[in-house]
Amino acid sequence: MTSFADHVIALAVVAIMGLAIQRGNTCAVAAIDEAVHLRRFHIIWSIFDVVVIVAGLYAALHLAGLLTLAPKHALVSWHTIVGGVLLGLGACVNGACTIGALARIGSGDLAFLATPVGVFLGCDATSHFANNLLPQVEQNTAATNDVALGVLVACLLIVGVRLWRGAPEFRRGVKVESIVRHTWNPRVANTVIGLSFIVLALVAGPWSYTDWLYRLARGDASGSGFLAWLSIVLFIGAVVGGRLMGKWSIIDVRLSSVIRCVVGGALMGIGLCLVPGANDGLTLEQVPLLIPSAAVAMLGLFATVIAVVWVAGKRSIVVSASRRDQNRARGTVAAGR
């Protein structure tokens, strides 16, 4: 049973997670968009890095006897593939994944408040009208010490290579001003997110706001009061991140944008039920724990986003909400010249 001190620590690290998500613009859609159109892969690599870091920390804590996780999951089936595709398609309709929506809200794009509403509606509709089609969820077997040791060694090697390649940047040092006011390197932001999530798992158990919405939609209200506070603080952290960086600028909320976010969120909610799991839970918990269905779902998600972004680009359609912002800013500057 968690204590009051554990709750305080959990709320603090969740606030840091929200700030880091906004500061690093952590988003699968933005990552794919930059890779396809700008040939920049730093956000994608940062997502890979956070999976590696979390996996290594899980393994180390397991070997130390401090944390052993055996999350519920489904076996690989057509549910997994369709769920991953719907997660990717919903993210593209939305303009950002479930994590990216949080970054958008932190920048003042309040239409994305409709995204979690859509996720809940998608989960609720699926639970009520297609419950018999959902996969059978079962308890995962906790990793053995041999598997944990292998994961830890592999992760240490990967992190070691990353540190060696990034040594020149580390030698330049980091100024407090850049931490508070400037955009973070996505790898730094995702590392902070991963470390915060591990602390959260230690003091209160692993958590994601989409998992909470999923549980609510399925009628599981256990611990919902505290989980609701975690969600609120997560969003507050993102807003604080935007304000500190001077990026908090409320964008006019259009009905079309709200509808797009509700529809995109609903598609992701349906995909979440089929996997089960969304971007945040898959990245920070299930994939690092080597759950096959989670890995397949993530591959389906990214493959779908790549296909949609590529096809949309051929038709001069911008999928990523972040790039729409950049294009809007360039247009404003050009008009002022």
Coordinates of C-alpha atoms in Angstrom, one line a residue:
M1 CA 0.0 0.0 0.0
T2 CA 1.5 3.3 -1.0
S3 CA 2.1 6.0 1.7
F4 CA 1.4 9.7 1.5
A5 CA 5.1 10.3 0.8
D6 CA 4.9 7.8 -2.1
H7 CA 1.9 9.8 -3.5
V8 CA 3.8 13.0 -3.3
I9 CA 6.8 11.6 -5.1
A10 CA 4.5 10.0 -7.7
L11 CA 2.8 13.4 -8.4
A12 CA 6.2 15.1 -8.6
V13 CA 7.7 12.7 -11.1
V14 CA 4.5 12.8 -13.2
A15 CA 4.7 16.6 -13.4
I16 CA 8.4 16.2 -14.6
M17 CA 7.2 13.7 -17.2
G18 CA 4.6 16.2 -18.5
L19 CA 7.2 18.9 -18.7
A20 CA 9.7 16.7 -20.5
I21 CA 7.1 15.5 -23.0
Q22 CA 6.2 19.1 -23.9
R23 CA 9.9 20.2 -23.9
G24 CA 11.1 17.4 -26.2
N25 CA 7.9 17.4 -28.4
T26 CA 7.8 13.6 -27.9
C27 CA 5.4 12.3 -30.6
A28 CA 5.4 9.3 -33.0
V29 CA 3.7 11.3 -35.7
A30 CA 6.2 14.2 -35.5
A31 CA 9.1 11.7 -35.4
I32 CA 7.9 9.9 -38.6
D33 CA 7.1 13.2 -40.3
E34 CA 10.6 14.6 -39.7
A35 CA 12.2 11.3 -40.9
V36 CA 10.2 11.1 -44.1
H37 CA 10.2 14.7 -45.2
L38 CA 13.4 16.1 -43.5
R39 CA 15.5 13.0 -43.2
R40 CA 16.0 13.8 -39.5
F41 CA 15.9 10.8 -37.3
H42 CA 16.7 12.2 -33.8
I43 CA 13.2 11.9 -32.4
I44 CA 12.8 8.3 -33.6
W45 CA 16.2 7.4 -32.1
S46 CA 15.1 9.1 -28.9
I47 CA 12.0 6.8 -28.7
F48 CA 14.3 3.8 -29.2
D49 CA 16.6 5.1 -26.5
V50 CA 13.9 5.5 -23.9
V51 CA 12.8 1.9 -24.5
V52 CA 16.4 0.7 -24.0
I53 CA 16.9 2.8 -20.9
V54 CA 13.6 1.6 -19.3
A55 CA 14.3 -2.0 -20.2
G56 CA 17.8 -1.8 -18.7
L57 CA 16.5 -0.2 -15.5
Y58 CA 13.7 -2.8 -15.2
A59 CA 16.3 -5.5 -15.5
A60 CA 18.6 -3.9 -13.0
L61 CA 15.8 -3.4 -10.4
H62 CA 14.6 -7.0 -11.0
L63 CA 18.1 -8.4 -10.4
A64 CA 18.3 -6.3 -7.2
G65 CA 15.0 -7.6 -6.0
L66 CA 13.4 -4.1 -5.9
L67 CA 10.9 -4.4 -8.7
T68 CA 9.4 -7.4 -10.5
L69 CA 6.6 -6.7 -13.0
A70 CA 4.3 -9.1 -14.6
P71 CA 1.8 -7.0 -16.5
K72 CA -1.4 -8.3 -18.1
H73 CA -1.2 -8.7 -21.9
A74 CA -2.7 -10.5 -24.8
L75 CA -1.1 -13.0 -27.1
V76 CA -0.2 -12.0 -30.7
S77 CA -3.2 -12.3 -32.9
W78 CA -5.2 -10.3 -35.5
H79 CA -6.3 -8.1 -32.6
T80 CA -2.6 -7.0 -32.1
I81 CA -2.1 -6.1 -35.8
V82 CA -5.5 -4.3 -36.3
G83 CA -5.0 -2.5 -32.9
G84 CA -1.5 -1.3 -33.9
V85 CA -2.9 -0.1 -37.3
L86 CA -5.7 1.8 -35.6
L87 CA -3.4 3.4 -33.1
G88 CA -1.3 4.7 -36.0
L89 CA -4.3 5.7 -38.1
G90 CA -5.8 7.5 -35.1
A91 CA -2.6 9.3 -34.4
C92 CA -2.5 10.5 -38.0
V93 CA -6.1 11.8 -37.9
N94 CA -5.4 13.4 -34.6
G95 CA -2.1 15.0 -35.8
A96 CA -0.3 13.5 -32.8
C97 CA -0.1 10.3 -30.8
T98 CA -1.5 10.1 -27.3
I99 CA 1.9 11.4 -25.9
G100 CA 2.2 14.0 -28.6
A101 CA -1.3 15.3 -27.8
L102 CA 0.0 16.1 -24.4
A103 CA 2.8 18.2 -25.9
R104 CA 0.3 20.0 -28.1
I105 CA -1.8 21.0 -25.1
G106 CA 1.4 22.2 -23.3
S107 CA 1.9 24.5 -26.3
G108 CA -1.6 26.0 -26.0
D109 CA -3.4 24.0 -28.7
L110 CA -6.4 23.3 -26.5
A111 CA -8.3 21.5 -29.3
F112 CA -6.2 18.5 -28.2
L113 CA -8.0 18.3 -24.9
A114 CA -10.6 16.5 -27.0
T115 CA -8.1 13.7 -27.7
P116 CA -8.4 12.0 -24.3
V117 CA -12.2 12.4 -24.5
G118 CA -12.0 10.6 -27.9
V119 CA -9.8 7.9 -26.4
F120 CA -12.4 7.3 -23.6
L121 CA -15.3 7.3 -26.0
G122 CA -13.5 4.8 -28.3
C123 CA -12.7 2.5 -25.3
D124 CA -16.2 2.9 -24.0
A125 CA -17.9 2.1 -27.3
T126 CA -15.6 -0.9 -27.9
S127 CA -16.2 -2.3 -24.4
H128 CA -20.0 -2.0 -24.8
F129 CA -20.6 -3.0 -28.4
A130 CA -17.7 -5.3 -29.3
N131 CA -16.6 -6.7 -26.0
N132 CA -16.9 -10.3 -27.3
L133 CA -14.3 -9.4 -30.0
L134 CA -11.6 -8.2 -27.6
P135 CA -8.6 -10.4 -27.0
Q136 CA -8.2 -12.6 -23.9
V137 CA -5.9 -10.8 -21.5
E138 CA -3.7 -12.9 -19.2
Q139 CA -1.0 -12.3 -16.7
N140 CA 2.5 -12.1 -18.0
T141 CA 5.2 -14.4 -16.6
A142 CA 7.9 -12.3 -14.8
A143 CA 11.3 -12.4 -16.4
T144 CA 13.9 -14.8 -15.1
N145 CA 17.2 -13.6 -13.8
D146 CA 19.0 -14.9 -16.9
V147 CA 16.7 -12.9 -19.2
A148 CA 17.0 -9.8 -17.0
L149 CA 20.8 -10.1 -17.0
G150 CA 20.9 -10.5 -20.8
V151 CA 18.7 -7.4 -21.2
L152 CA 20.8 -5.4 -18.8
V153 CA 24.1 -6.3 -20.6
A154 CA 22.6 -5.4 -24.0
C155 CA 21.1 -2.1 -22.7
L156 CA 24.4 -1.1 -21.1
L157 CA 26.2 -1.7 -24.4
I158 CA 23.7 0.4 -26.4
V159 CA 23.8 3.2 -23.8
G160 CA 27.6 3.0 -23.7
V161 CA 27.7 3.6 -27.5
R162 CA 25.2 6.4 -27.2
L163 CA 27.3 8.1 -24.5
W164 CA 30.5 7.7 -26.5
R165 CA 29.0 9.2 -29.6
G166 CA 27.5 12.1 -27.6
A167 CA 30.6 12.8 -25.7
P168 CA 31.4 16.1 -27.5
E169 CA 27.9 17.4 -26.6
F170 CA 28.3 16.5 -23.0
R171 CA 31.7 18.2 -22.8
R172 CA 30.1 21.5 -23.9
G173 CA 28.0 21.4 -20.7
V174 CA 24.4 22.3 -20.0
K175 CA 23.4 25.7 -18.8
V176 CA 20.4 26.2 -16.4
E177 CA 19.0 28.8 -18.8
S178 CA 18.9 26.2 -21.6
I179 CA 17.1 23.7 -19.4
V180 CA 14.4 26.2 -18.4
R181 CA 13.9 28.2 -21.5
H182 CA 14.9 26.2 -24.6
T183 CA 13.7 23.1 -26.4
W184 CA 15.4 20.0 -25.1
N185 CA 17.2 17.4 -27.2
P186 CA 14.6 14.7 -27.7
R187 CA 17.0 12.1 -26.3
V188 CA 17.4 14.2 -23.1
A189 CA 13.7 14.6 -22.9
N190 CA 12.9 11.0 -23.4
T191 CA 15.6 9.9 -20.9
V192 CA 14.0 12.2 -18.3
I193 CA 10.6 10.6 -19.1
G194 CA 12.0 7.1 -18.8
L195 CA 13.8 7.8 -15.5
S196 CA 10.6 9.5 -14.1
F197 CA 8.5 6.5 -15.1
I198 CA 10.8 4.1 -13.3
V199 CA 10.6 6.1 -10.1
L200 CA 6.8 6.2 -10.5
A201 CA 6.8 2.4 -11.0
L202 CA 8.8 2.0 -7.8
V203 CA 6.7 4.2 -5.6
A204 CA 3.2 3.7 -7.0
G205 CA 3.4 1.1 -9.8
P206 CA 3.5 1.7 -13.6
W207 CA 0.8 4.1 -14.9
S208 CA -0.2 5.8 -18.1
Y209 CA -3.2 8.2 -18.6
T210 CA -4.5 6.1 -21.5
D211 CA -4.5 3.0 -19.3
W212 CA -6.5 4.9 -16.7
L213 CA -9.1 5.9 -19.4
Y214 CA -9.2 2.3 -20.6
R215 CA -9.9 1.1 -17.1
L216 CA -12.6 3.7 -16.5
A217 CA -14.3 2.8 -19.8
R218 CA -14.4 -0.8 -18.8
G219 CA -15.9 0.0 -15.4
D220 CA -12.8 -0.5 -13.3
A221 CA -12.8 2.5 -10.9
S222 CA -10.3 1.1 -8.4
G223 CA -7.9 3.9 -7.3
S224 CA -9.5 6.2 -9.8
G225 CA -9.2 9.3 -7.5
F226 CA -5.4 9.2 -7.3
L227 CA -5.0 8.1 -10.9
A228 CA -7.2 11.1 -11.9
W229 CA -4.8 13.4 -10.0
L230 CA -1.8 11.8 -11.7
S231 CA -3.5 12.6 -15.1
I232 CA -4.3 16.2 -14.1
V233 CA -0.7 16.8 -12.8
L234 CA 0.7 15.3 -16.0
F235 CA -1.2 17.8 -18.1
I236 CA -0.3 20.7 -15.7
G237 CA 3.4 19.7 -16.1
A238 CA 3.1 20.0 -19.9
V239 CA 1.5 23.4 -19.6
V240 CA 4.2 24.6 -17.2
G241 CA 6.8 23.4 -19.7
G242 CA 5.2 25.4 -22.5
R243 CA 5.0 28.5 -20.3
L244 CA 8.6 28.3 -19.1
M245 CA 9.8 28.0 -22.7
G246 CA 7.6 30.9 -23.9
K247 CA 5.7 28.6 -26.2
W248 CA 2.4 28.8 -24.4
S249 CA 0.2 30.6 -26.9
I250 CA -3.5 29.7 -27.1
I251 CA -4.4 28.7 -30.6
D252 CA -8.0 29.4 -31.8
V253 CA -10.1 26.4 -31.1
R254 CA -12.0 25.4 -34.2
L255 CA -14.9 23.0 -34.3
S256 CA -13.2 21.1 -37.1
S257 CA -10.0 20.6 -35.0
V258 CA -12.1 19.4 -32.0
I259 CA -13.9 16.9 -34.2
R260 CA -10.6 15.7 -35.7
C261 CA -9.2 15.2 -32.3
V262 CA -12.3 13.3 -31.0
V263 CA -12.3 11.0 -34.1
G264 CA -8.5 10.4 -33.9
G265 CA -8.7 9.8 -30.2
A266 CA -11.6 7.4 -30.7
L267 CA -9.7 5.4 -33.2
M268 CA -6.7 5.2 -30.8
G269 CA -9.1 4.1 -28.1
I270 CA -10.4 1.2 -30.2
G271 CA -6.8 0.3 -31.0
L272 CA -5.9 0.5 -27.3
C273 CA -8.7 -2.0 -26.5
L274 CA -7.5 -4.5 -29.2
V275 CA -3.8 -4.5 -28.3
P276 CA -4.5 -3.6 -25.3
G277 CA -2.3 -0.6 -24.8
A278 CA -1.5 2.8 -26.4
N279 CA 1.7 4.7 -27.2
D280 CA 2.6 5.6 -23.7
G281 CA 2.0 2.2 -22.0
L282 CA 3.6 0.3 -24.9
T283 CA 6.7 2.5 -25.0
L284 CA 7.3 2.7 -21.2
E285 CA 6.1 -0.6 -19.9
Q286 CA 5.2 -3.4 -22.3
V287 CA 7.9 -3.2 -25.0
P288 CA 10.7 -2.8 -22.5
L289 CA 9.4 -5.9 -20.7
L290 CA 9.7 -7.8 -24.0
I291 CA 6.0 -8.6 -24.5
P292 CA 5.7 -9.9 -28.1
S293 CA 2.2 -8.4 -28.7
A294 CA 3.4 -5.0 -27.6
A295 CA 6.3 -5.1 -30.0
V296 CA 4.1 -6.2 -32.9
A297 CA 1.6 -3.5 -32.1
M298 CA 4.3 -0.8 -32.1
L299 CA 5.6 -2.0 -35.4
G300 CA 2.0 -1.8 -36.8
L301 CA 1.6 1.7 -35.4
F302 CA 4.9 3.0 -36.9
A303 CA 4.3 1.3 -40.2
T304 CA 0.8 2.8 -40.5
V305 CA 2.1 6.3 -39.6
I306 CA 4.9 6.0 -42.2
A307 CA 2.4 4.9 -44.9
V308 CA 0.0 7.7 -44.1
V309 CA 2.6 10.4 -43.8
W310 CA 4.3 9.3 -47.1
V311 CA 1.0 9.2 -49.1
A312 CA -0.2 12.5 -47.6
G313 CA 3.1 14.1 -48.5
K314 CA 2.6 13.1 -52.1
R315 CA -0.7 15.1 -52.0
S316 CA 0.9 18.1 -50.1
I317 CA -1.1 17.2 -47.0
V318 CA 0.6 17.8 -43.7
V319 CA -0.3 15.2 -41.1
S320 CA 1.8 16.3 -38.1
A321 CA 0.4 19.0 -36.0
S322 CA 3.9 20.2 -35.1
R323 CA 4.8 20.7 -38.7
R324 CA 1.5 22.6 -39.3
D325 CA 2.6 24.9 -36.6
Q326 CA 6.0 25.4 -38.2
N327 CA 4.4 26.1 -41.6
R328 CA 2.0 28.6 -40.0
A329 CA 4.9 30.4 -38.2
R330 CA 6.9 30.6 -41.5
G331 CA 3.8 32.0 -43.2
T332 CA 3.4 34.7 -40.5
V333 CA 7.1 35.7 -40.8
A334 CA 6.9 35.9 -44.6
A335 CA 3.8 38.0 -44.4
G336 CA 5.5 40.4 -42.1
R337 CA 8.4 41.1 -44.4

